[in-house]
C-alpha positions as protocol buffer text, in pm:
chain_id: "A"
residue {
  index: 1
  type: MET
  ca { x: -2750 y: -6535 z: -994 }
}
residue {
  index: 2
  type: LEU
  ca { x: -2638 y: -6865 z: -1145 }
}
residue {
  index: 3
  type: ARG
  ca { x: -2700 y: -7205 z: -985 }
}
residue {
  index: 4
  type: THR
  ca { x: -2461 y: -7490 z: -1074 }
}
residue {
  index: 5
  type: LEU
  ca { x: -2383 y: -7846 z: -975 }
}
residue {
  index: 6
  type: GLU
  ca { x: -2012 y: -7911 z: -934 }
}
residue {
  index: 7
  type: MET
  ca { x: -1757 y: -8181 z: -871 }
}
residue {
  index: 8
  type: ARG
  ca { x: -1385 y: -8100 z: -830 }
}
residue {
  index: 9
  type: TRP
  ca { x: -1062 y: -8270 z: -727 }
}
residue {
  index: 10
  type: PHE
  ca { x: -722 y: -8122 z: -633 }
}
residue {
  index: 11
  type: LYS
  ca { x: -381 y: -8287 z: -656 }
}
residue {
  index: 12
  type: ARG
  ca { x: -38 y: -8155 z: -559 }
}
residue {
  index: 13
  type: GLY
  ca { x: 226 y: -8100 z: -829 }
}
residue {
  index: 14
  type: GLU
  ca { x: 219 y: -8059 z: -1206 }
}
residue {
  index: 15
  type: ILE
  ca { x: -52 y: -8209 z: -1425 }
}
residue {
  index: 16
  type: PRO
  ca { x: 81 y: -8551 z: -1533 }
}
residue {
  index: 17
  type: ALA
  ca { x: 169 y: -8560 z: -1906 }
}
residue {
  index: 18
  type: VAL
  ca { x: -65 y: -8854 z: -1963 }
}
residue {
  index: 19
  type: MET
  ca { x: -352 y: -8653 z: -1809 }
}
residue {
  index: 20
  type: ASN
  ca { x: -278 y: -8351 z: -2033 }
}
residue {
  index: 21
  type: GLN
  ca { x: -265 y: -8572 z: -2341 }
}
residue {
  index: 22
  type: TRP
  ca { x: -589 y: -8750 z: -2249 }
}
residue {
  index: 23
  type: PHE
  ca { x: -768 y: -8420 z: -2188 }
}
residue {
  index: 24
  type: LYS
  ca { x: -659 y: -8279 z: -2524 }
}
residue {
  index: 25
  type: GLN
  ca { x: -725 y: -8592 z: -2730 }
}
residue {
  index: 26
  type: ALA
  ca { x: -962 y: -8838 z: -2562 }
}
residue {
  index: 27
  type: CYS
  ca { x: -1167 y: -8662 z: -2294 }
}
residue {
  index: 28
  type: PRO
  ca { x: -1535 y: -8661 z: -2391 }
}
residue {
  index: 29
  type: GLY
  ca { x: -1699 y: -8330 z: -2480 }
}
residue {
  index: 30
  type: GLU
  ca { x: -1616 y: -8061 z: -2732 }
}
residue {
  index: 31
  type: VAL
  ca { x: -1314 y: -7832 z: -2685 }
}
residue {
  index: 32
  type: PHE
  ca { x: -1453 y: -7511 z: -2533 }
}
residue {
  index: 33
  type: GLY
  ca { x: -1262 y: -7195 z: -2618 }
}
residue {
  index: 34
  type: GLU
  ca { x: -889 y: -7144 z: -2611 }
}
residue {
  index: 35
  type: ALA
  ca { x: -673 y: -7251 z: -2318 }
}
residue {
  index: 36
  type: GLU
  ca { x: -626 y: -6948 z: -2093 }
}
residue {
  index: 37
  type: THR
  ca { x: -380 y: -6825 z: -1835 }
}
residue {
  index: 38
  type: ARG
  ca { x: -484 y: -6576 z: -1567 }
}
residue {
  index: 39
  type: THR
  ca { x: -455 y: -6490 z: -1200 }
}
residue {
  index: 40
  type: ASP
  ca { x: -760 y: -6502 z: -975 }
}
residue {
  index: 41
  type: TRP
  ca { x: -750 y: -6347 z: -628 }
}
residue {
  index: 42
  type: TYR
  ca { x: -928 y: -6539 z: -349 }
}
residue {
  index: 43
  type: LEU
  ca { x: -1033 y: -6382 z: -22 }
}
residue {
  index: 44
  type: GLN
  ca { x: -885 y: -6589 z: 260 }
}
residue {
  index: 45
  type: PRO
  ca { x: -1158 y: -6662 z: 515 }
}
residue {
  index: 46
  type: ILE
  ca { x: -1107 y: -6532 z: 868 }
}
residue {
  index: 47
  type: ALA
  ca { x: -1216 y: -6872 z: 1000 }
}
residue {
  index: 48
  type: PRO
  ca { x: -1234 y: -7200 z: 809 }
}
residue {
  index: 49
  type: CYS
  ca { x: -1539 y: -7184 z: 585 }
}
residue {
  index: 50
  type: ASN
  ca { x: -1608 y: -7450 z: 323 }
}
residue {
  index: 51
  type: ASP
  ca { x: -1935 y: -7299 z: 199 }
}
residue {
  index: 52
  type: LEU
  ca { x: -1831 y: -6951 z: 82 }
}
residue {
  index: 53
  type: ASN
  ca { x: -1590 y: -6854 z: -195 }
}
residue {
  index: 54
  type: ILE
  ca { x: -1512 y: -6492 z: -281 }
}
residue {
  index: 55
  type: LYS
  ca { x: -1275 y: -6414 z: -566 }
}
residue {
  index: 56
  type: PHE
  ca { x: -1171 y: -6128 z: -790 }
}
residue {
  index: 57
  type: ARG
  ca { x: -1145 y: -6225 z: -1156 }
}
residue {
  index: 58
  type: GLN
  ca { x: -1101 y: -6001 z: -1458 }
}
residue {
  index: 59
  type: GLY
  ca { x: -1269 y: -5688 z: -1321 }
}
residue {
  index: 60
  type: ARG
  ca { x: -1543 y: -5846 z: -1113 }
}
residue {
  index: 61
  type: ILE
  ca { x: -1605 y: -6002 z: -776 }
}
residue {
  index: 62
  type: GLU
  ca { x: -1757 y: -6351 z: -781 }
}
residue {
  index: 63
  type: VAL
  ca { x: -1932 y: -6472 z: -468 }
}
residue {
  index: 64
  type: LYS
  ca { x: -2016 y: -6842 z: -456 }
}
residue {
  index: 65
  type: TRP
  ca { x: -2210 y: -7006 z: -178 }
}
residue {
  index: 66
  type: ARG
  ca { x: -2250 y: -7382 z: -142 }
}
residue {
  index: 67
  type: GLU
  ca { x: -2622 y: -7442 z: -94 }
}
residue {
  index: 68
  type: LYS
  ca { x: -2583 y: -7811 z: -29 }
}
residue {
  index: 69
  type: GLN
  ca { x: -2368 y: -8116 z: -67 }
}
residue {
  index: 70
  type: LEU
  ca { x: -2577 y: -8361 z: -264 }
}
residue {
  index: 71
  type: THR
  ca { x: -2414 y: -8702 z: -287 }
}
residue {
  index: 72
  type: THR
  ca { x: -2095 y: -8898 z: -336 }
}
residue {
  index: 73
  type: VAL
  ca { x: -2068 y: -9031 z: -692 }
}
residue {
  index: 74
  type: ASP
  ca { x: -1896 y: -9365 z: -750 }
}
residue {
  index: 75
  type: LEU
  ca { x: -1670 y: -9340 z: -1056 }
}
residue {
  index: 76
  type: SER
  ca { x: -1602 y: -9714 z: -1079 }
}
residue {
  index: 77
  type: SER
  ca { x: -1232 y: -9793 z: -1074 }
}
residue {
  index: 78
  type: GLN
  ca { x: -1138 y: -9425 z: -1108 }
}
residue {
  index: 79
  type: GLY
  ca { x: -1252 y: -9334 z: -757 }
}
residue {
  index: 80
  type: GLU
  ca { x: -1530 y: -9109 z: -638 }
}
residue {
  index: 81
  type: GLY
  ca { x: -1640 y: -8750 z: -620 }
}
residue {
  index: 82
  type: ILE
  ca { x: -1872 y: -8528 z: -421 }
}
residue {
  index: 83
  type: MET
  ca { x: -2153 y: -8348 z: -603 }
}
residue {
  index: 84
  type: GLU
  ca { x: -2235 y: -8004 z: -462 }
}
residue {
  index: 85
  type: GLN
  ca { x: -2486 y: -7733 z: -550 }
}
residue {
  index: 86
  type: TRP
  ca { x: -2348 y: -7378 z: -566 }
}
residue {
  index: 87
  type: VAL
  ca { x: -2502 y: -7035 z: -627 }
}
residue {
  index: 88
  type: LYS
  ca { x: -2290 y: -6760 z: -787 }
}
residue {
  index: 89
  type: TRP
  ca { x: -2337 y: -6381 z: -783 }
}
residue {
  index: 90
  type: LEU
  ca { x: -2129 y: -6143 z: -994 }
}
residue {
  index: 91
  type: CYS
  ca { x: -2045 y: -5780 z: -907 }
}
residue {
  index: 92
  type: GLU
  ca { x: -1841 y: -5540 z: -1119 }
}
residue {
  index: 93
  type: ALA
  ca { x: -1536 y: -5396 z: -937 }
}
residue {
  index: 94
  type: GLU
  ca { x: -1244 y: -5193 z: -1065 }
}
residue {
  index: 95
  type: SER
  ca { x: -1000 y: -5341 z: -814 }
}
residue {
  index: 96
  type: LEU
  ca { x: -974 y: -5559 z: -506 }
}
residue {
  index: 97
  type: GLN
  ca { x: -967 y: -5248 z: -289 }
}
residue {
  index: 98
  type: ASP
  ca { x: -1315 y: -5149 z: -414 }
}
residue {
  index: 99
  type: PHE
  ca { x: -1449 y: -5459 z: -244 }
}
residue {
  index: 100
  type: TYR
  ca { x: -1213 y: -5528 z: 47 }
}
residue {
  index: 101
  type: PRO
  ca { x: -927 y: -5283 z: 112 }
}
residue {
  index: 102
  type: GLN
  ca { x: -676 y: -5508 z: 292 }
}
residue {
  index: 103
  type: ASP
  ca { x: -432 y: -5658 z: 39 }
}
residue {
  index: 104
  type: SER
  ca { x: -306 y: -5919 z: 285 }
}
residue {
  index: 105
  type: ALA
  ca { x: -647 y: -6087 z: 291 }
}
residue {
  index: 106
  type: TRP
  ca { x: -623 y: -6187 z: -77 }
}
residue {
  index: 107
  type: VAL
  ca { x: -433 y: -6487 z: -216 }
}
residue {
  index: 108
  type: ALA
  ca { x: -320 y: -6492 z: -580 }
}
residue {
  index: 109
  type: VAL
  ca { x: -388 y: -6819 z: -764 }
}
residue {
  index: 110
  type: GLU
  ca { x: -222 y: -6841 z: -1106 }
}
residue {
  index: 111
  type: LYS
  ca { x: -420 y: -7063 z: -1341 }
}
residue {
  index: 112
  type: ALA
  ca { x: -359 y: -7224 z: -1680 }
}
residue {
  index: 113
  type: ARG
  ca { x: -699 y: -7370 z: -1772 }
}
residue {
  index: 114
  type: SER
  ca { x: -837 y: -7581 z: -2058 }
}
residue {
  index: 115
  type: GLN
  ca { x: -1204 y: -7668 z: -2094 }
}
residue {
  index: 116
  type: ARG
  ca { x: -1433 y: -7905 z: -2277 }
}
residue {
  index: 117
  type: GLN
  ca { x: -1811 y: -7876 z: -2286 }
}
residue {
  index: 118
  type: TRP
  ca { x: -2112 y: -8104 z: -2311 }
}
residue {
  index: 119
  type: GLU
  ca { x: -2434 y: -7946 z: -2430 }
}
residue {
  index: 120
  type: LEU
  ca { x: -2719 y: -8101 z: -2232 }
}
residue {
  index: 121
  type: SER
  ca { x: -3000 y: -7896 z: -2389 }
}
residue {
  index: 122
  type: SER
  ca { x: -3049 y: -7552 z: -2545 }
}
residue {
  index: 123
  type: ASP
  ca { x: -3014 y: -7392 z: -2200 }
}
residue {
  index: 124
  type: ALA
  ca { x: -2803 y: -7640 z: -2002 }
}
residue {
  index: 125
  type: PHE
  ca { x: -2437 y: -7743 z: -2032 }
}
residue {
  index: 126
  type: CYS
  ca { x: -2154 y: -7907 z: -1843 }
}
residue {
  index: 127
  type: ASN
  ca { x: -1799 y: -7771 z: -1853 }
}
residue {
  index: 128
  type: VAL
  ca { x: -1511 y: -8011 z: -1786 }
}
residue {
  index: 129
  type: GLU
  ca { x: -1187 y: -7836 z: -1692 }
}
residue {
  index: 130
  type: LEU
  ca { x: -824 y: -7922 z: -1632 }
}
residue {
  index: 131
  type: THR
  ca { x: -627 y: -7646 z: -1463 }
}
residue {
  index: 132
  type: GLN
  ca { x: -267 y: -7608 z: -1348 }
}
residue {
  index: 133
  type: LEU
  ca { x: -246 y: -7392 z: -1034 }
}
residue {
  index: 134
  type: LYS
  ca { x: 36 y: -7203 z: -868 }
}
residue {
  index: 135
  type: VAL
  ca { x: -19 y: -7041 z: -531 }
}
residue {
  index: 136
  type: LYS
  ca { x: 241 y: -6928 z: -276 }
}
residue {
  index: 137
  type: ASP
  ca { x: 518 y: -7111 z: -468 }
}
residue {
  index: 138
  type: GLN
  ca { x: 320 y: -7436 z: -457 }
}
residue {
  index: 139
  type: ASN
  ca { x: 212 y: -7628 z: -767 }
}
residue {
  index: 140
  type: TRP
  ca { x: -128 y: -7795 z: -770 }
}
residue {
  index: 141
  type: TRP
  ca { x: -372 y: -7900 z: -1036 }
}
residue {
  index: 142
  type: THR
  ca { x: -745 y: -7944 z: -1042 }
}
residue {
  index: 143
  type: PHE
  ca { x: -994 y: -8137 z: -1250 }
}
residue {
  index: 144
  type: GLY
  ca { x: -1355 y: -8028 z: -1230 }
}
residue {
  index: 145
  type: LEU
  ca { x: -1703 y: -8052 z: -1374 }
}
residue {
  index: 146
  type: GLU
  ca { x: -1955 y: -7767 z: -1352 }
}
residue {
  index: 147
  type: SER
  ca { x: -2308 y: -7813 z: -1482 }
}
residue {
  index: 148
  type: THR
  ca { x: -2620 y: -7602 z: -1518 }
}
residue {
  index: 149
  type: GLY
  ca { x: -2819 y: -7924 z: -1571 }
}
residue {
  index: 150
  type: ASP
  ca { x: -2959 y: -8170 z: -1319 }
}
residue {
  index: 151
  type: ALA
  ca { x: -2780 y: -8409 z: -1082 }
}
residue {
  index: 152
  type: LYS
  ca { x: -2857 y: -8715 z: -1295 }
}
residue {
  index: 153
  type: SER
  ca { x: -2693 y: -8554 z: -1602 }
}
residue {
  index: 154
  type: LEU
  ca { x: -2382 y: -8452 z: -1407 }
}
residue {
  index: 155
  type: ALA
  ca { x: -2344 y: -8801 z: -1257 }
}
residue {
  index: 156
  type: LYS
  ca { x: -2376 y: -8952 z: -1606 }
}
residue {
  index: 157
  type: ILE
  ca { x: -2109 y: -8716 z: -1747 }
}
residue {
  index: 158
  type: ALA
  ca { x: -1876 y: -8781 z: -1452 }
}
residue {
  index: 159
  type: GLN
  ca { x: -1911 y: -9154 z: -1512 }
}
residue {
  index: 160
  type: ALA
  ca { x: -1847 y: -9117 z: -1889 }
}
residue {
  index: 161
  type: VAL
  ca { x: -1537 y: -8903 z: -1828 }
}
residue {
  index: 162
  type: SER
  ca { x: -1401 y: -9142 z: -1566 }
}
residue {
  index: 163
  type: GLU
  ca { x: -1423 y: -9440 z: -1803 }
}
residue {
  index: 164
  type: THR
  ca { x: -1122 y: -9318 z: -2003 }
}
residue {
  index: 165
  type: CYS
  ca { x: -951 y: -9082 z: -1758 }
}
residue {
  index: 166
  type: PRO
  ca { x: -596 y: -9202 z: -1675 }
}
residue {
  index: 167
  type: GLU
  ca { x: -601 y: -9048 z: -1325 }
}
residue {
  index: 168
  type: LYS
  ca { x: -771 y: -9194 z: -1018 }
}
residue {
  index: 169
  type: PHE
  ca { x: -961 y: -8943 z: -805 }
}
residue {
  index: 170
  type: THR
  ca { x: -1049 y: -9027 z: -446 }
}
residue {
  index: 171
  type: GLU
  ca { x: -1291 y: -8870 z: -203 }
}
residue {
  index: 172
  type: ALA
  ca { x: -983 y: -8730 z: -23 }
}
residue {
  index: 173
  type: ASP
  ca { x: -896 y: -8536 z: -344 }
}
residue {
  index: 174
  type: ALA
  ca { x: -1252 y: -8404 z: -377 }
}
residue {
  index: 175
  type: ALA
  ca { x: -1294 y: -8044 z: -262 }
}
residue {
  index: 176
  type: ALA
  ca { x: -1415 y: -7702 z: -366 }
}
residue {
  index: 177
  type: TYR
  ca { x: -1182 y: -7402 z: -378 }
}
residue {
  index: 178
  type: PRO
  ca { x: -1271 y: -7272 z: -26 }
}
residue {
  index: 179
  type: TYR
  ca { x: -1182 y: -7604 z: 138 }
}
residue {
  index: 180
  type: TRP
  ca { x: -865 y: -7645 z: -69 }
}
residue {
  index: 181
  type: LEU
  ca { x: -742 y: -7294 z: 14 }
}
residue {
  index: 182
  type: THR
  ca { x: -822 y: -7323 z: 385 }
}
residue {
  index: 183
  type: HIS
  ca { x: -679 y: -7671 z: 442 }
}
residue {
  index: 184
  type: ASN
  ca { x: -385 y: -7689 z: 199 }
}
residue {
  index: 185
  type: ILE
  ca { x: -247 y: -7341 z: 132 }
}
residue {
  index: 186
  type: ARG
  ca { x: -54 y: -7168 z: 410 }
}
């Protein structure tokens, strides 16, 4: 089990060129790994559910549950975000059918993701990610922060990132994957 604090925003369309350039050259934090492209499969909820996320990624099922929504973080002139606490469990699975046999319940989300990382301590970090998404012939992109540190550290990093970020993020853009999938993807 892994407990994280997260903030995420979704926008329709392609990542703006200025945002890509900023992320590669001026976004705070160290480049973390190589940019990657993959497809994750999300289980569509039977009823709208903003607190549970189930996905199949690279041979395992990831179950994430939102324990609580903590606070709205003011990012000065760049907008605001919602800080949430999530718990993640990982289960090995050979295929989607091992976990849930009905193919029609799963939605493919193609991702092209780049990450940067802040080391908070020897056992705590914050990943900052910029990801292009394609789902059901729709283009979206997401910008997110995921931290194993405390709320104060995440708020400080979000503020530092927002100081140079060329994109404005509003509370209306703020969402986790379950909300985004349920309310935007048909």
